[in-house]
XYZ file of C-alpha atoms in Angstrom:
498
model
C 138.771 116.984 33.896
C 136.985 113.620 33.701
C 137.276 113.165 37.472
C 135.828 116.634 38.060
C 132.835 115.912 35.826
C 132.251 112.631 37.643
C 132.276 114.380 41.011
C 129.758 116.968 39.758
C 127.441 114.215 38.477
C 127.741 112.383 41.816
C 126.849 115.572 43.716
C 123.758 116.137 41.583
C 122.679 112.522 42.146
C 123.092 112.850 45.918
C 121.076 116.059 45.894
C 118.258 114.334 44.041
C 118.348 111.416 46.465
C 118.099 113.786 49.445
C 115.162 115.620 47.899
C 113.412 112.336 47.184
C 114.003 111.152 50.753
C 112.539 114.399 52.048
C 109.486 113.964 49.820
C 108.822 110.417 50.964
C 109.727 111.173 54.590
C 107.147 113.939 54.965
C 103.853 112.567 56.339
C 100.775 113.077 54.212
C 98.143 115.535 55.392
C 94.555 114.372 55.350
C 91.789 116.775 54.461
C 89.815 116.454 57.703
C 91.570 117.464 60.924
C 91.808 114.796 63.565
C 93.757 113.959 66.663
C 96.357 111.983 64.690
C 97.348 114.856 62.375
C 99.822 117.437 63.725
C 99.343 121.138 63.215
C 102.307 122.538 61.307
C 103.388 126.125 61.640
C 101.961 126.953 58.214
C 98.414 126.081 59.290
C 96.077 128.631 60.805
C 95.671 126.773 64.103
C 94.661 128.272 67.441
C 97.380 128.697 70.019
C 97.062 126.329 72.963
C 98.153 127.816 76.289
C 98.839 126.172 79.624
C 95.783 127.868 81.118
C 93.612 126.407 78.331
C 94.960 122.920 79.002
C 94.391 123.115 82.736
C 90.850 124.409 82.414
C 89.917 121.781 79.836
C 91.474 119.010 81.911
C 89.457 119.985 84.988
C 86.265 120.486 82.988
C 86.244 117.480 80.653
C 88.840 114.903 81.696
C 87.340 111.574 82.854
C 89.870 111.596 85.689
C 88.549 114.956 86.893
C 84.950 113.809 86.506
C 85.652 110.639 88.466
C 87.370 112.773 91.083
C 84.196 114.831 91.555
C 82.331 111.661 92.525
C 83.943 112.016 95.958
C 81.229 114.570 96.779
C 78.525 112.013 96.038
C 80.286 109.382 98.132
C 80.521 111.811 101.050
C 76.832 112.709 100.752
C 75.953 109.004 100.727
C 77.947 108.443 103.935
C 76.168 111.319 105.678
C 72.791 110.022 104.522
C 73.603 106.543 105.793
C 74.698 107.890 109.197
C 71.557 109.985 109.559
C 69.592 106.792 109.114
C 70.593 105.893 112.668
C 68.271 108.631 113.984
C 65.184 108.135 111.871
C 61.868 106.778 113.194
C 61.215 103.111 112.526
C 57.859 101.356 112.281
C 57.542 97.768 113.494
C 54.228 95.961 112.971
C 53.036 92.381 113.103
C 49.839 90.376 113.107
C 49.092 86.754 114.088
C 45.777 85.004 113.650
C 44.750 81.409 114.293
C 41.347 79.704 114.516
C 40.131 76.340 115.756
C 36.638 74.951 115.248
C 35.527 78.342 113.958
C 36.664 80.176 117.068
C 39.554 82.623 117.478
C 42.371 80.821 119.146
C 44.979 83.520 118.523
C 44.421 87.076 117.312
C 47.375 89.347 118.077
C 48.170 92.743 116.564
C 51.362 94.618 117.399
C 52.415 97.993 115.997
C 54.944 100.509 117.235
C 57.262 103.364 116.377
C 60.713 103.941 117.899
C 62.631 107.165 117.352
C 66.293 107.402 118.484
C 67.309 110.969 119.327
C 70.687 112.587 118.692
C 71.108 113.612 122.332
C 73.307 112.659 125.306
C 72.355 109.448 127.139
C 71.107 107.933 123.848
C 67.365 108.500 124.437
C 64.773 106.726 122.301
C 61.105 107.673 122.081
C 58.709 104.732 121.843
C 55.037 104.474 120.941
C 53.363 101.024 120.919
C 49.897 99.649 120.359
C 49.030 96.025 121.150
C 45.862 93.995 121.010
C 45.777 90.338 122.035
C 42.598 88.241 121.794
C 41.842 84.550 121.661
C 41.297 81.529 123.845
C 44.898 80.262 123.776
C 46.808 83.508 124.099
C 49.669 84.162 126.540
C 48.279 86.050 129.561
C 51.101 88.598 129.299
C 49.952 89.414 125.780
C 46.205 89.265 126.334
C 44.344 92.583 126.286
C 40.807 93.839 126.040
C 39.123 94.173 122.689
C 40.164 97.842 122.627
C 43.814 96.935 123.159
C 46.378 98.932 125.042
C 48.599 101.883 124.103
C 52.043 102.611 125.483
C 54.343 105.582 125.009
C 57.543 106.323 126.822
C 61.297 106.752 126.769
C 64.397 104.593 127.120
C 67.898 105.935 127.817
C 71.342 104.989 129.141
C 71.992 106.931 132.373
C 75.627 105.840 132.809
C 76.849 106.043 129.222
C 76.372 107.846 125.957
C 76.831 111.354 127.335
C 79.867 112.091 125.147
C 78.950 109.827 122.248
C 77.476 106.496 121.243
C 77.645 104.284 118.153
C 75.031 106.170 116.156
C 76.317 109.617 117.113
C 79.924 108.575 116.457
C 78.938 107.268 113.026
C 77.226 110.584 112.260
C 80.207 112.607 113.504
C 82.567 110.605 111.294
C 80.219 110.945 108.335
C 80.139 114.717 108.795
C 83.890 114.713 108.216
C 83.349 113.012 104.853
C 82.565 116.198 102.818
C 85.738 117.889 104.065
C 87.719 114.726 103.413
C 86.204 114.557 99.923
C 87.344 118.136 99.275
C 90.863 117.303 100.434
C 91.036 114.096 98.377
C 89.738 115.909 95.308
C 92.279 118.679 95.806
C 95.113 116.152 96.081
C 94.068 114.290 92.925
C 93.311 117.551 91.113
C 96.728 119.012 91.910
C 98.476 115.839 90.803
C 96.448 115.776 87.573
C 97.265 119.424 86.827
C 100.957 118.801 87.447
C 100.996 115.846 85.041
C 99.084 117.812 82.404
C 101.417 120.807 82.819
C 104.501 118.653 82.364
C 102.993 116.983 79.293
C 102.121 120.411 77.870
C 105.625 121.799 78.293
C 107.151 118.618 76.855
C 104.971 119.126 73.778
C 105.935 122.808 73.512
C 109.618 121.898 73.806
C 109.281 119.272 71.080
C 107.477 121.711 68.761
C 110.010 124.487 69.339
C 112.859 122.055 68.745
C 111.131 120.891 65.574
C 111.011 124.473 64.297
C 114.742 124.868 64.914
C 115.472 121.660 62.986
C 113.119 122.708 60.204
C 114.810 126.108 59.855
C 118.235 124.487 59.835
C 117.154 122.162 57.032
C 115.715 125.001 54.944
C 119.000 126.858 55.269
C 120.943 123.765 54.182
C 118.649 123.245 51.177
C 119.079 126.828 49.991
C 122.842 126.625 50.399
C 122.958 123.270 48.617
C 121.170 124.729 45.627
C 123.570 127.695 45.535
C 126.694 125.565 45.999
C 125.587 123.079 43.347
C 124.983 125.924 40.895
C 128.458 127.329 41.531
C 130.028 123.867 41.277
C 128.405 123.303 37.896
C 129.753 126.660 36.763
C 133.215 125.664 37.940
C 133.429 128.521 40.443
C 134.041 126.254 43.445
C 135.350 122.715 43.883
C 132.770 119.999 43.247
C 133.538 118.445 46.615
C 131.774 121.421 48.234
C 128.531 120.383 46.546
C 128.953 116.854 47.895
C 129.496 118.260 51.389
C 126.403 120.455 51.010
C 124.334 117.431 49.966
C 125.646 115.450 52.927
C 124.773 118.299 55.289
C 121.243 118.444 53.880
C 120.787 114.695 54.315
C 122.074 114.854 57.897
C 119.745 117.705 58.799
C 116.846 115.902 57.144
C 117.475 112.947 59.461
C 117.606 115.307 62.444
C 114.300 116.832 61.351
C 112.635 113.420 61.108
C 113.795 112.570 64.611
C 112.440 115.886 65.924
C 109.164 115.311 64.069
C 108.788 111.879 65.663
C 109.455 113.309 69.136
C 106.914 116.084 68.573
C 104.330 113.532 67.456
C 104.912 111.404 70.574
C 104.588 114.399 72.897
C 101.454 115.579 71.076
C 99.838 112.159 71.463
C 100.683 112.120 75.169
C 99.249 115.608 75.713
C 96.128 114.696 73.731
C 95.275 112.054 76.349
C 94.461 114.895 78.766
C 92.061 116.703 76.402
C 88.438 115.598 75.974
C 85.209 116.932 74.538
C 82.218 117.829 76.684
C 80.461 114.610 75.650
C 83.361 112.491 76.909
C 84.895 111.716 73.518
C 88.601 112.338 72.770
C 89.176 115.903 71.616
C 90.591 116.837 68.221
C 94.157 118.031 68.680
C 95.239 120.649 66.135
C 96.928 123.475 67.982
C 99.990 125.643 67.667
C 102.331 126.043 70.633
C 102.617 129.403 72.386
C 105.695 131.586 72.375
C 108.013 130.845 75.244
C 108.152 133.512 77.940
C 110.288 133.271 81.007
C 108.226 133.223 84.234
C 108.874 135.931 86.768
C 111.626 134.969 89.211
C 110.426 133.768 92.604
C 111.780 135.600 95.617
C 113.696 132.754 97.205
C 114.309 134.891 100.313
C 110.622 134.462 101.195
C 111.050 130.742 101.660
C 109.314 130.836 105.045
C 106.171 132.310 103.468
C 106.161 129.594 100.806
C 106.527 126.885 103.452
C 103.680 128.334 105.520
C 101.483 128.462 102.420
C 102.278 124.825 101.672
C 101.534 123.728 105.240
C 98.143 125.428 105.006
C 97.257 124.394 101.443
C 98.707 120.954 100.769
C 95.783 118.492 100.611
C 97.913 115.667 101.984
C 98.126 117.412 105.359
C 94.395 118.121 105.401
C 93.620 114.463 104.699
C 95.838 113.384 107.582
C 94.294 115.953 109.937
C 90.801 114.689 109.104
C 91.967 111.130 109.702
C 93.201 112.238 113.125
C 89.796 113.767 113.922
C 88.090 110.551 112.853
C 90.368 108.505 115.116
C 89.636 110.845 118.029
C 85.913 110.179 117.541
C 86.608 106.447 117.663
C 88.667 106.972 120.809
C 85.805 108.799 122.561
C 83.425 106.003 121.591
C 85.796 103.343 122.930
C 86.172 105.240 126.207
C 82.390 105.594 126.549
C 81.931 101.875 126.043
C 84.074 101.206 129.108
C 81.197 102.494 131.241
C 78.577 99.986 132.453
C 75.866 99.576 129.865
C 72.680 100.287 131.812
C 69.427 100.926 129.993
C 66.349 102.370 131.733
C 62.869 102.401 130.241
C 59.629 104.030 131.376
C 56.265 103.831 129.607
C 52.784 105.156 130.286
C 50.016 102.641 129.528
C 46.442 103.302 128.465
C 43.780 100.580 128.292
C 41.085 102.706 126.641
C 40.447 104.246 123.257
C 42.221 107.437 124.358
C 46.029 107.147 124.589
C 46.046 110.085 127.027
C 43.856 108.251 129.507
C 46.824 106.862 131.403
C 45.972 104.255 133.975
C 49.249 102.380 134.424
C 53.026 102.816 134.259
C 55.618 100.309 133.099
C 59.296 100.630 134.069
C 62.308 98.421 133.544
C 66.067 98.334 133.336
C 68.747 96.238 131.643
C 72.448 95.821 132.485
C 75.118 94.504 130.133
C 78.616 94.631 131.623
C 81.513 92.192 131.055
C 83.489 91.351 134.195
C 86.904 92.353 132.826
C 86.044 94.441 129.711
C 89.062 93.117 127.858
C 87.613 93.744 124.403
C 86.532 97.265 125.290
C 89.876 98.128 126.851
C 91.657 96.778 123.777
C 89.611 99.144 121.591
C 90.757 102.088 123.710
C 94.380 100.995 123.424
C 94.096 100.534 119.652
C 92.718 104.039 119.176
C 95.477 105.505 121.352
C 98.101 103.653 119.304
C 96.486 104.860 116.085
C 96.602 108.463 117.310
C 100.282 108.209 118.224
C 101.015 106.653 114.843
C 99.131 109.446 113.067
C 101.047 112.095 114.974
C 104.349 110.593 113.850
C 103.119 110.380 110.256
C 101.977 113.999 110.398
C 105.442 115.041 111.569
C 106.959 113.160 108.627
C 104.431 114.674 106.213
C 105.158 118.224 107.383
C 108.872 117.584 106.998
C 108.233 116.224 103.502
C 106.175 119.280 102.549
C 108.923 121.611 103.729
C 111.476 119.602 101.746
C 109.260 119.702 98.634
C 109.003 123.490 98.826
C 112.722 124.012 99.415
C 113.603 121.596 96.614
C 111.168 123.303 94.223
C 112.563 126.738 95.092
C 116.123 125.536 94.538
C 115.191 123.929 91.211
C 113.373 127.080 90.092
C 116.284 129.332 91.012
C 118.767 127.055 89.259
C 116.530 126.851 86.177
C 116.419 130.655 85.940
C 120.216 130.850 86.083
C 120.519 128.109 83.482
C 118.067 129.879 81.185
C 119.956 133.172 81.424
C 123.240 131.414 80.622
C 121.649 129.551 77.714
C 120.229 132.810 76.379
C 123.667 134.450 76.414
C 125.136 131.374 74.727
C 122.454 131.518 72.009
C 123.141 135.208 71.320
C 126.878 134.616 71.049
C 126.325 131.623 68.753
C 124.084 133.756 66.538
C 126.734 136.467 66.409
C 129.408 133.930 65.438
C 127.167 132.482 62.751
C 126.545 135.912 61.190
C 130.260 136.741 61.198
C 131.138 133.388 59.635
C 128.391 133.856 57.028
C 129.896 137.226 56.124
C 133.393 135.712 55.838
C 132.056 132.916 53.638
C 130.279 135.350 51.330
C 133.495 137.366 51.055
C 135.407 134.231 50.103
C 137.475 134.170 53.288
C 135.708 131.303 55.075
C 134.945 127.693 54.255
C 131.691 125.823 53.965
C 132.826 123.346 56.607
C 133.350 126.052 59.235
C 130.053 127.753 58.334
C 128.185 124.474 58.775
C 129.826 124.045 62.164
C 128.726 127.542 63.186
C 125.162 126.778 62.114
C 125.170 123.502 63.993
C 126.482 125.285 67.075
C 123.742 127.907 66.764
C 121.052 125.221 66.439
C 122.456 123.421 69.462
C 122.507 126.677 71.451
C 118.896 127.415 70.495
C 117.796 123.956 71.539
C 119.640 124.355 74.823
C 117.903 127.688 75.392
C 114.521 126.100 74.637
C 115.289 123.240 77.034
C 116.335 125.729 79.721
C 113.140 127.752 79.284
C 111.006 124.614 79.468
C 112.919 123.475 82.543
C 112.108 126.809 84.196
C 108.418 126.574 83.309
C 108.185 122.991 84.561
C 109.967 124.012 87.755
C 107.380 126.770 88.153
C 104.565 124.191 87.887
C 106.321 121.944 90.407
C 106.664 124.875 92.810
C 102.934 125.623 92.465
C 102.176 121.978 93.204
C 104.564 121.914 96.176
C 102.846 124.934 97.748
C 99.367 123.565 96.979
C 98.448 126.584 94.812
C 98.514 125.021 91.347
C 94.701 124.907 91.175
C 94.020 128.307 92.761
C 92.933 130.064 89.528
C 90.477 127.254 88.778
C 88.755 126.921 92.160
C 86.177 129.481 93.267
C 84.827 129.189 96.758
C 85.500 125.478 96.820
C 83.644 124.854 93.523
C 85.638 123.085 90.851
C 85.969 124.218 87.264
C 83.508 122.264 85.180
C 81.778 120.755 88.200
C 78.412 119.073 87.509
C 82.121 120.403 90.605
C 105.149 113.432 91.679
C 104.873 112.320 94.878
C 102.367 112.669 97.621
């Protein structure tokens, strides 16, 4: 009898120790919500969905905002290239006296305007006045001065392109390249945010399973302890119940820590409109299985990916840019001959033409080694790009097929896990009934409950795996951002491996 009383006292002491550990192990809740405080299921917190996360990431994330700067960079490149065809004013004045007399009094002023046309024409308008006793005869004019206007062009080159036109053509590709680069970064950002979101949901759902398992153990411990004190059951059962409670409390703390880590990671994607970190107090959504993807339409998915993946668009634009450089290099192989013709007026009226000035200039290396090397380099670059494009297309096809296979396997795994969870629940109910009828044991019932909790966690993991596979498939086909892009405008715009 003394041994039995000692065992009962020991069981009560263990139960008190477990309750105290639970009390000290539970984190305190501060009055004001902030990003460091989790939202428990008992709080009235809004449900955070994947669509909410994606929209907020694209609208407020610094990464998304920095990504939208590509538009400004592209506009700056176009503006810089257009500067090659703007009129330019060149003016100068020289004045020198000796013994109170003008020795040198020269005024020059002119405007040149390159035109975006074949043969690289440039309009020129000049005014010059040269007076003084020591002035160069070629510069000396009457007091009225002389006016010239005319045209210079390259008759043998520049018909397909020239440096200024090639720079403008490449700059005009910049907006499309900016769109493709933004799409690539945006898709990658959405994929990372989606994975972080589902990791957080998995951790929260797993936490709820552990929390429910602990509550069940606490209720049973109280009942078993009461019966042990009354002498209805052996005292060792109360010790086993206390041990089970302590074990499940440790499991709950581990799940709580995992949920906190995943919440902190997801919070790094969420920001306020003013650029400050957003307060994170949300409840996870209920898990719903995504609709199965028709894996027989693999060809359609591959075609969609080949048309939508930003990586391929970036490479195609790079090919177009290299082709522009190739045309320029081929044009520069032609002899560089420049012709110029100007009408000259020596009166106050520029239209009173009394003279004509013509000239030409030739600049042609004997062997053109440098120019021929530029042509060869562009041809090599084009061949290299073609090979890289072939590899990229093969990679895109592999990404789609791999994503489809993973999605199909995840669906099968989820269905199997769901059946396993239902069977585990059925076994747990039957064992509970046997225990209440006095036919079962507490040890077996605890095992059934542990098996049910494990089955539920496996089902949650399988559902999350399916949802993450769905996000990966959307990324692989280049459609992950489709609901958030309207006519090429990004949500919130002011607009794994790739």
